[in-house]
């Protein structure tokens, strides 16, 4: 059951089926336990890699599948409808580090880092945020100082999804000096690996939702990064990060659509089974109106997401579309999950049914890769910039 409006090709439908089957077989039976125990299953990386799901938009010459964004996002929706924690790992890896190395990396960097990420041998993560720099990411403080053929990085990166299991970390740090601050133009991006001297994993966050995704601080204590691991041009790292978030936000929108779809599906099924006053509760108009509004918002979110993905695939500027898709889908996920709990009544409030997890997982989609307030700022700014 899926309320897709965009006609999908046979290939897209095929990949959607592969994603759904994998999620139902390899993830669904364990999701509740992973959530309860806040357990990240490392074996998933290899399994998803074997299917090509960690190189979905990487060209075949770099060992990826070379698919378009729409196909990738359709697959991501399916995984998210079963487990949002697995979906965020896929979303970050496919939308951010891999795309950054593909777009701005040197040939040597692509050979050394992109190929293993595409094959699923190494998980890629994105380290922009810091404890004091969230929405105002350009205020980050992690400092990089050049020392011969190396950069020495000192600082703490916060909230890194998958950071404890990463093979490749795309990290932003200041390359301007304290006496010559250049704002966003003083930030560069580095390709960091956990074997570099000075790398450490710090506090693991104890989260409300998305508990099977390990979110950690990364501590760079005089981390020594070879100069060859600077990505692209010095001073352009913040621009790269912002441009990459246009892709990332589509991934989070797909995650949110998957969560919302799942909440709708569970609520519709429960409303058909649960009887009160001598009939299934789906026969009450009050419940029908809720389900109708839920289905309408899910369909609208998916339609906007697919339109934004298609714009990206046509190579169009999609900063505004991507922010709109993320804003609508994440607020829809939160709203639909809330309605689903209402339809379940008391049973929605306990862990016997999956809707309380969907509710907890939905919330973060309104926060990361730019809060809803930041998406509105981006959308409004774009109204005047073109
Ligand atoms: C589970 C999880 C995973 C994450 N994964 C990653 C990751 O992999 N990599 C990474 O780099 N980061 C990651 N993040 C960080 C995430 O992107 C930030 O939490 C987010 O950008 C918000 O920053 P903040 O939490 O510091 O909130 P703040 O920026 O402190 O915001 C607090 C509140 O103020 C509002 N606000 C701030 N500025 C404005 C403004 N100008 N106008 C109106 N309202 C404003 C915000 O919208 C919010 O409501 C993750 C976060 C979480 C919770």
Short mmCIF file of C-alpha atoms and ligand atoms in Angstrom, two decimals:
data_model
loop_
_atom_site.label_atom_id
_atom_site.label_comp_id
_atom_site.label_asym_id
_atom_site.label_seq_id
_atom_site.Cartn_x
_atom_site.Cartn_y
_atom_site.Cartn_z
CA UNK A 1 0.00 0.00 0.00
CA UNK A 2 1.64 3.22 -1.14
CA UNK A 3 0.11 6.49 -2.24
CA UNK A 4 2.74 7.43 -4.87
CA UNK A 5 1.69 9.97 -7.49
CA UNK A 6 4.87 10.09 -9.56
CA UNK A 7 4.93 7.24 -12.08
CA UNK A 8 8.00 5.13 -11.33
CA UNK A 9 9.95 3.22 -13.98
CA UNK A 10 10.26 -0.57 -13.94
CA UNK A 11 13.84 -0.16 -12.64
CA UNK A 12 12.70 2.14 -9.84
CA UNK A 13 9.90 -0.23 -8.88
CA UNK A 14 12.39 -3.11 -8.90
CA UNK A 15 14.81 -1.33 -6.56
CA UNK A 16 11.90 -0.29 -4.34
CA UNK A 17 10.94 -3.99 -4.07
CA UNK A 18 14.52 -5.01 -3.23
CA UNK A 19 14.63 -2.36 -0.49
CA UNK A 20 11.26 -3.41 0.91
CA UNK A 21 12.14 -7.12 0.92
CA UNK A 22 15.50 -6.44 2.56
CA UNK A 23 13.91 -4.23 5.21
CA UNK A 24 11.20 -6.77 6.01
CA UNK A 25 13.64 -9.68 6.15
CA UNK A 26 16.80 -8.22 7.68
CA UNK A 27 15.57 -5.27 9.75
CA UNK A 28 11.91 -5.53 10.77
CA UNK A 29 12.30 -8.58 13.06
CA UNK A 30 14.97 -6.78 15.12
CA UNK A 31 13.94 -3.10 15.03
CA UNK A 32 12.06 -3.00 18.32
CA UNK A 33 14.93 -4.68 20.20
CA UNK A 34 17.60 -2.46 18.60
CA UNK A 35 15.52 0.57 19.60
CA UNK A 36 15.02 -0.67 23.15
CA UNK A 37 18.72 -1.48 23.61
CA UNK A 38 20.00 1.55 21.63
CA UNK A 39 21.97 -1.00 19.62
CA UNK A 40 23.56 -0.30 16.25
CA UNK A 41 23.96 -3.47 14.21
CA UNK A 42 27.34 -3.18 12.41
CA UNK A 43 26.61 -6.17 10.14
CA UNK A 44 23.98 -4.08 8.37
CA UNK A 45 26.67 -1.98 6.71
CA UNK A 46 28.11 -4.99 4.86
CA UNK A 47 24.66 -6.34 3.98
CA UNK A 48 23.45 -3.01 2.59
CA UNK A 49 26.79 -2.61 0.81
CA UNK A 50 26.42 -6.01 -0.85
CA UNK A 51 23.13 -4.84 -2.37
CA UNK A 52 24.78 -1.65 -3.62
CA UNK A 53 22.72 0.50 -1.24
CA UNK A 54 25.80 2.36 0.01
CA UNK A 55 26.79 3.48 -3.46
CA UNK A 56 23.43 4.26 -4.95
CA UNK A 57 24.31 7.59 -6.62
CA UNK A 58 28.01 6.86 -7.16
CA UNK A 59 28.94 6.17 -10.80
CA UNK A 60 29.84 2.61 -11.72
CA UNK A 61 33.47 3.60 -12.43
CA UNK A 62 33.77 4.19 -8.68
CA UNK A 63 32.03 0.90 -7.84
CA UNK A 64 28.58 2.42 -7.26
CA UNK A 65 25.21 1.72 -8.87
CA UNK A 66 25.05 5.05 -10.70
CA UNK A 67 21.36 5.56 -9.99
CA UNK A 68 19.46 8.85 -10.03
CA UNK A 69 18.28 10.66 -6.90
CA UNK A 70 14.63 9.66 -7.30
CA UNK A 71 15.47 5.94 -7.35
CA UNK A 72 17.70 6.33 -4.29
CA UNK A 73 15.02 8.24 -2.38
CA UNK A 74 12.28 5.76 -3.23
CA UNK A 75 14.47 2.97 -1.78
CA UNK A 76 15.25 5.11 1.26
CA UNK A 77 11.53 5.66 1.94
CA UNK A 78 11.04 1.89 2.06
CA UNK A 79 13.87 1.36 4.54
CA UNK A 80 12.66 4.29 6.67
CA UNK A 81 9.13 2.91 6.81
CA UNK A 82 10.61 -0.08 8.64
CA UNK A 83 13.48 1.51 10.60
CA UNK A 84 14.31 5.22 10.68
CA UNK A 85 17.66 4.56 12.40
CA UNK A 86 18.91 2.46 9.50
CA UNK A 87 17.51 5.07 7.12
CA UNK A 88 19.53 7.92 8.64
CA UNK A 89 22.74 5.94 8.19
CA UNK A 90 21.86 5.37 4.53
CA UNK A 91 20.79 8.96 4.06
CA UNK A 92 23.93 10.53 5.51
CA UNK A 93 26.28 8.12 3.71
CA UNK A 94 24.61 8.41 0.29
CA UNK A 95 23.79 12.13 0.38
CA UNK A 96 26.74 13.74 2.11
CA UNK A 97 30.25 12.17 2.38
CA UNK A 98 30.05 10.14 -0.83
CA UNK A 99 28.60 13.02 -2.85
CA UNK A 100 31.16 15.44 -1.43
CA UNK A 101 34.13 13.26 -2.41
CA UNK A 102 32.54 12.60 -5.80
CA UNK A 103 31.99 16.30 -6.49
CA UNK A 104 35.05 17.94 -4.98
CA UNK A 105 37.53 15.11 -4.35
CA UNK A 106 40.77 14.56 -6.27
CA UNK A 107 41.23 11.42 -8.36
CA UNK A 108 43.41 9.96 -5.62
CA UNK A 109 40.76 10.71 -2.96
CA UNK A 110 38.08 9.06 -5.09
CA UNK A 111 40.22 5.97 -5.55
CA UNK A 112 41.13 5.73 -1.89
CA UNK A 113 37.89 6.78 -0.14
CA UNK A 114 34.97 6.84 -2.57
CA UNK A 115 35.35 3.30 -3.86
CA UNK A 116 35.38 1.60 -0.43
CA UNK A 117 32.41 3.73 0.62
CA UNK A 118 30.52 2.77 -2.56
CA UNK A 119 31.20 -0.91 -1.96
CA UNK A 120 29.97 -0.60 1.63
CA UNK A 121 33.35 -1.51 3.12
CA UNK A 122 33.54 1.84 4.90
CA UNK A 123 30.71 3.89 6.31
CA UNK A 124 30.85 7.60 5.54
CA UNK A 125 29.67 10.25 8.02
CA UNK A 126 29.37 14.03 8.17
CA UNK A 127 30.82 16.12 11.01
CA UNK A 128 29.73 19.75 10.78
CA UNK A 129 27.93 20.49 14.08
CA UNK A 130 29.71 21.33 17.33
CA UNK A 131 28.43 21.75 20.87
CA UNK A 132 28.32 25.56 20.41
CA UNK A 133 27.60 25.61 16.67
CA UNK A 134 24.28 24.10 15.54
CA UNK A 135 21.99 26.21 13.35
CA UNK A 136 24.79 28.76 13.16
CA UNK A 137 27.21 26.18 11.81
CA UNK A 138 29.55 28.81 10.38
CA UNK A 139 30.48 29.73 13.96
CA UNK A 140 32.24 26.40 14.42
CA UNK A 141 35.50 26.46 16.38
CA UNK A 142 37.39 23.27 15.54
CA UNK A 143 40.75 24.68 14.48
CA UNK A 144 43.05 23.30 11.78
CA UNK A 145 46.66 24.50 11.71
CA UNK A 146 49.06 23.62 8.90
CA UNK A 147 52.23 21.80 9.99
CA UNK A 148 54.40 20.81 7.01
CA UNK A 149 52.60 18.11 5.04
CA UNK A 150 49.86 17.80 7.62
CA UNK A 151 46.99 19.71 9.15
CA UNK A 152 46.58 19.47 12.93
CA UNK A 153 42.92 19.60 14.01
CA UNK A 154 41.79 20.41 17.53
CA UNK A 155 38.16 20.56 18.60
CA UNK A 156 34.98 18.58 19.26
CA UNK A 157 32.41 17.69 16.64
CA UNK A 158 28.93 17.01 18.04
CA UNK A 159 25.98 14.83 17.08
CA UNK A 160 27.79 12.76 14.49
CA UNK A 161 25.35 10.12 13.22
CA UNK A 162 27.24 6.85 12.86
CA UNK A 163 30.45 8.51 14.05
CA UNK A 164 31.59 5.58 16.20
CA UNK A 165 31.36 3.17 13.25
CA UNK A 166 32.69 5.43 10.55
CA UNK A 167 35.47 4.56 8.13
CA UNK A 168 35.47 7.98 6.47
CA UNK A 169 34.54 11.25 8.18
CA UNK A 170 33.98 14.47 6.25
CA UNK A 171 34.83 17.04 8.91
CA UNK A 172 34.68 20.83 8.76
CA UNK A 173 37.29 22.88 10.61
CA UNK A 174 38.57 26.45 10.60
CA UNK A 175 41.64 27.05 8.47
CA UNK A 176 41.69 30.81 9.08
CA UNK A 177 43.75 32.08 11.98
CA UNK A 178 42.53 33.69 15.21
CA UNK A 179 44.02 37.01 14.06
CA UNK A 180 42.39 36.83 10.60
CA UNK A 181 38.89 35.40 10.92
CA UNK A 182 37.11 35.00 7.58
CA UNK A 183 33.68 33.77 8.68
CA UNK A 184 32.23 31.04 6.47
CA UNK A 185 35.19 31.46 4.09
CA UNK A 186 37.57 30.45 6.87
CA UNK A 187 36.27 26.88 6.98
CA UNK A 188 37.64 23.88 5.08
CA UNK A 189 36.59 20.25 4.76
CA UNK A 190 38.92 17.37 5.60
CA UNK A 191 38.72 13.66 4.92
CA UNK A 192 39.45 12.08 8.29
CA UNK A 193 39.82 8.39 9.14
CA UNK A 194 39.69 6.90 12.64
CA UNK A 195 43.25 5.55 12.42
CA UNK A 196 44.74 9.05 12.26
CA UNK A 197 46.70 9.98 15.42
CA UNK A 198 44.64 12.20 17.75
CA UNK A 199 41.23 10.81 16.74
CA UNK A 200 38.82 9.88 19.52
CA UNK A 201 35.16 8.99 19.96
CA UNK A 202 33.53 10.93 22.79
CA UNK A 203 30.13 10.90 24.46
CA UNK A 204 27.38 8.74 22.97
CA UNK A 205 24.04 10.54 23.15
CA UNK A 206 21.14 8.82 24.94
CA UNK A 207 18.34 9.79 22.59
CA UNK A 208 14.53 9.94 22.65
CA UNK A 209 14.26 8.31 19.23
CA UNK A 210 16.43 6.99 16.45
CA UNK A 211 18.00 4.94 19.20
CA UNK A 212 19.53 2.31 16.93
CA UNK A 213 21.62 5.01 15.27
CA UNK A 214 24.69 5.76 17.41
CA UNK A 215 25.06 9.53 17.67
CA UNK A 216 28.41 10.53 19.16
CA UNK A 217 30.84 13.34 19.69
CA UNK A 218 34.15 13.06 17.86
CA UNK A 219 37.14 14.48 19.68
CA UNK A 220 40.05 15.77 17.62
CA UNK A 221 42.98 16.13 20.00
CA UNK A 222 45.76 17.39 17.78
CA UNK A 223 44.43 15.09 15.04
CA UNK A 224 47.05 14.78 12.29
CA UNK A 225 45.50 14.81 8.83
CA UNK A 226 47.70 14.55 5.70
CA UNK A 227 47.57 17.73 3.60
CA UNK A 228 46.40 15.54 0.70
CA UNK A 229 43.17 14.96 2.65
CA UNK A 230 41.96 18.53 2.31
CA UNK A 231 38.80 18.32 0.17
CA UNK A 232 38.75 20.70 -2.78
CA UNK A 233 39.92 24.23 -2.05
CA UNK A 234 40.99 25.65 1.29
CA UNK A 235 38.31 28.04 2.64
CA UNK A 236 35.48 26.45 0.62
CA UNK A 237 34.48 23.78 3.12
CA UNK A 238 31.42 25.55 4.50
CA UNK A 239 30.10 26.24 1.00
CA UNK A 240 30.58 22.56 0.15
CA UNK A 241 28.73 21.57 3.31
CA UNK A 242 25.79 23.87 2.58
CA UNK A 243 25.53 22.75 -1.05
CA UNK A 244 25.65 19.13 0.09
CA UNK A 245 22.83 19.71 2.55
CA UNK A 246 20.56 20.34 -0.45
CA UNK A 247 21.06 16.63 -1.15
CA UNK A 248 20.98 15.66 2.50
CA UNK A 249 17.63 17.30 3.09
CA UNK A 250 16.05 15.21 0.35
CA UNK A 251 17.29 12.14 2.21
CA UNK A 252 15.75 13.34 5.47
CA UNK A 253 12.52 14.15 3.64
CA UNK A 254 12.46 10.57 2.32
CA UNK A 255 13.09 9.29 5.84
CA UNK A 256 10.17 11.40 7.09
CA UNK A 257 7.87 10.21 4.30
CA UNK A 258 8.76 6.62 5.21
CA UNK A 259 7.95 7.22 8.88
CA UNK A 260 4.66 8.96 8.01
CA UNK A 261 3.66 6.21 5.57
CA UNK A 262 4.31 3.60 8.21
CA UNK A 263 2.27 5.45 10.85
CA UNK A 264 -0.61 5.81 8.39
CA UNK A 265 -0.46 2.13 7.43
CA UNK A 266 -0.44 0.97 11.06
CA UNK A 267 -3.28 3.34 12.01
CA UNK A 268 -5.46 2.30 9.05
CA UNK A 269 -4.96 -1.39 9.84
CA UNK A 270 -5.65 -0.89 13.55
CA UNK A 271 -8.79 1.17 12.86
CA UNK A 272 -10.16 -1.72 10.80
CA UNK A 273 -9.54 -4.22 13.62
CA UNK A 274 -10.30 -2.33 16.80
CA UNK A 275 -13.97 -2.47 17.74
CA UNK A 276 -15.77 -0.08 20.08
CA UNK A 277 -19.50 0.56 20.41
CA UNK A 278 -20.10 -2.64 18.43
CA UNK A 279 -18.19 -1.73 15.25
CA UNK A 280 -14.68 -1.19 13.91
CA UNK A 281 -13.52 2.31 14.84
CA UNK A 282 -12.81 3.03 11.15
CA UNK A 283 -16.56 3.37 10.75
CA UNK A 284 -16.62 6.46 12.95
CA UNK A 285 -16.43 9.66 10.97
CA UNK A 286 -14.03 11.16 13.52
CA UNK A 287 -11.51 8.40 12.71
CA UNK A 288 -12.17 8.54 8.95
CA UNK A 289 -11.43 12.26 8.86
CA UNK A 290 -8.14 11.72 10.67
CA UNK A 291 -7.10 8.93 8.27
CA UNK A 292 -8.12 11.06 5.28
CA UNK A 293 -6.03 14.00 6.47
CA UNK A 294 -3.08 11.71 7.23
CA UNK A 295 -3.22 10.10 3.77
CA UNK A 296 -3.52 13.52 2.09
CA UNK A 297 -0.49 14.94 3.88
CA UNK A 298 1.60 11.84 3.20
CA UNK A 299 0.72 12.00 -0.51
CA UNK A 300 1.51 15.73 -0.67
CA UNK A 301 4.87 15.22 1.07
CA UNK A 302 5.82 12.37 -1.23
CA UNK A 303 4.76 14.32 -4.32
CA UNK A 304 6.89 17.32 -3.31
CA UNK A 305 9.85 15.06 -2.47
CA UNK A 306 9.66 13.26 -5.80
CA UNK A 307 9.31 16.59 -7.65
CA UNK A 308 12.38 17.95 -5.85
CA UNK A 309 14.31 14.74 -6.60
CA UNK A 310 13.36 14.99 -10.26
CA UNK A 311 14.53 18.64 -10.30
CA UNK A 312 17.86 17.49 -8.91
CA UNK A 313 18.09 14.75 -11.52
CA UNK A 314 17.51 17.37 -14.24
CA UNK A 315 20.42 19.34 -12.76
CA UNK A 316 18.25 22.28 -11.66
CA UNK A 317 18.96 24.53 -8.69
CA UNK A 318 16.95 22.90 -5.91
CA UNK A 319 17.92 24.59 -2.63
CA UNK A 320 14.40 25.89 -2.09
CA UNK A 321 12.65 22.70 -3.24
CA UNK A 322 14.86 20.59 -1.06
CA UNK A 323 14.16 22.76 2.01
CA UNK A 324 10.42 22.71 1.22
CA UNK A 325 10.40 18.93 0.82
CA UNK A 326 12.21 18.48 4.14
CA UNK A 327 10.00 20.98 5.95
CA UNK A 328 6.72 19.52 4.71
CA UNK A 329 7.73 15.89 5.10
CA UNK A 330 9.18 16.26 8.59
CA UNK A 331 6.22 18.22 9.94
CA UNK A 332 3.92 15.69 8.26
CA UNK A 333 5.78 12.79 9.87
CA UNK A 334 5.40 14.33 13.32
CA UNK A 335 1.73 15.19 12.78
CA UNK A 336 0.79 11.85 11.23
CA UNK A 337 2.59 9.91 13.98
CA UNK A 338 0.70 11.95 16.59
CA UNK A 339 -2.63 11.15 14.90
CA UNK A 340 -1.65 7.48 14.70
CA UNK A 341 -1.14 7.36 18.45
CA UNK A 342 -4.55 8.97 18.92
CA UNK A 343 -6.16 6.32 16.72
CA UNK A 344 -4.48 3.58 18.75
CA UNK A 345 -5.69 5.20 21.99
CA UNK A 346 -3.91 3.80 25.05
CA UNK A 347 -2.33 1.07 22.95
CA UNK A 348 -0.52 3.75 20.98
CA UNK A 349 1.18 4.93 24.14
CA UNK A 350 2.90 1.65 24.96
CA UNK A 351 5.74 -0.22 23.33
CA UNK A 352 3.59 -3.24 22.30
CA UNK A 353 2.80 -1.43 19.03
CA UNK A 354 5.24 0.38 16.74
CA UNK A 355 3.54 3.78 16.59
CA UNK A 356 5.18 5.16 19.72
CA UNK A 357 8.60 4.48 18.14
CA UNK A 358 7.48 6.18 14.95
CA UNK A 359 6.42 9.20 17.02
CA UNK A 360 9.81 9.34 18.78
CA UNK A 361 11.71 8.82 15.52
CA UNK A 362 9.67 11.43 13.64
CA UNK A 363 10.64 14.29 15.95
CA UNK A 364 14.28 14.48 14.96
CA UNK A 365 13.43 14.99 11.29
CA UNK A 366 12.26 18.47 12.33
CA UNK A 367 15.66 19.12 13.92
CA UNK A 368 18.64 17.74 12.02
CA UNK A 369 20.13 18.91 8.73
CA UNK A 370 18.55 22.24 9.62
CA UNK A 371 15.59 22.72 11.96
CA UNK A 372 12.15 23.63 10.59
CA UNK A 373 12.91 27.25 11.49
CA UNK A 374 16.10 27.12 9.40
CA UNK A 375 14.23 25.51 6.47
CA UNK A 376 11.76 28.41 6.58
CA UNK A 377 14.66 30.87 6.56
CA UNK A 378 16.17 29.13 3.52
CA UNK A 379 12.83 29.04 1.67
CA UNK A 380 12.10 32.72 2.37
CA UNK A 381 15.64 33.76 1.39
CA UNK A 382 15.35 31.91 -1.92
CA UNK A 383 12.15 33.85 -2.70
CA UNK A 384 14.28 36.98 -3.08
CA UNK A 385 17.48 35.52 -4.46
CA UNK A 386 16.33 34.36 -7.91
C1 LIG B 1 19.94 12.66 16.39
C2 LIG B 1 20.75 13.75 15.77
C3 LIG B 1 21.65 13.41 14.75
C4 LIG B 1 22.44 14.43 14.18
N1 LIG B 1 23.37 14.07 13.22
C5 LIG B 1 24.26 15.01 12.78
C6 LIG B 1 25.33 14.64 11.92
O1 LIG B 1 25.47 13.48 11.50
N2 LIG B 1 26.25 15.59 11.57
C7 LIG B 1 26.14 16.89 12.00
O2 LIG B 1 26.98 17.71 11.65
N3 LIG B 1 25.11 17.27 12.82
C8 LIG B 1 24.18 16.36 13.21
N4 LIG B 1 23.16 16.73 14.05
C9 LIG B 1 23.09 18.11 14.53
C10 LIG B 1 21.89 18.87 13.99
O3 LIG B 1 22.08 19.20 12.64
C11 LIG B 1 21.66 20.09 14.90
O4 LIG B 1 21.13 19.58 16.11
C12 LIG B 1 20.74 21.11 14.29
O5 LIG B 1 21.34 21.75 13.20
C13 LIG B 1 20.27 22.18 15.31
O6 LIG B 1 21.35 22.68 16.02
P1 LIG B 1 21.27 22.75 17.66
O7 LIG B 1 20.82 21.41 18.11
O8 LIG B 1 22.55 23.26 18.13
O9 LIG B 1 20.09 23.76 17.94
P2 LIG B 1 20.22 25.38 17.96
O10 LIG B 1 20.88 25.84 16.72
O11 LIG B 1 20.80 25.78 19.26
O12 LIG B 1 18.69 25.79 17.90
C14 LIG B 1 17.84 25.84 19.05
C15 LIG B 1 16.49 26.39 18.59
O13 LIG B 1 16.67 27.74 18.12
C16 LIG B 1 16.14 27.83 16.81
N5 LIG B 1 16.92 28.79 16.02
C17 LIG B 1 18.27 28.86 15.87
N6 LIG B 1 18.59 29.87 15.05
C18 LIG B 1 17.43 30.43 14.64
C19 LIG B 1 17.09 31.54 13.79
N7 LIG B 1 18.03 32.22 13.12
N8 LIG B 1 15.78 31.85 13.63
C20 LIG B 1 14.81 31.13 14.27
N9 LIG B 1 15.06 30.11 15.08
C21 LIG B 1 16.36 29.76 15.27
C22 LIG B 1 16.25 26.42 16.22
O14 LIG B 1 15.38 26.26 15.12
C23 LIG B 1 15.88 25.61 17.45
O15 LIG B 1 14.48 25.57 17.56
C24 LIG B 1 22.30 15.75 14.59
C25 LIG B 1 21.37 16.08 15.59
C26 LIG B 1 20.61 15.10 16.17
C27 LIG B 1 19.63 15.46 17.26
#
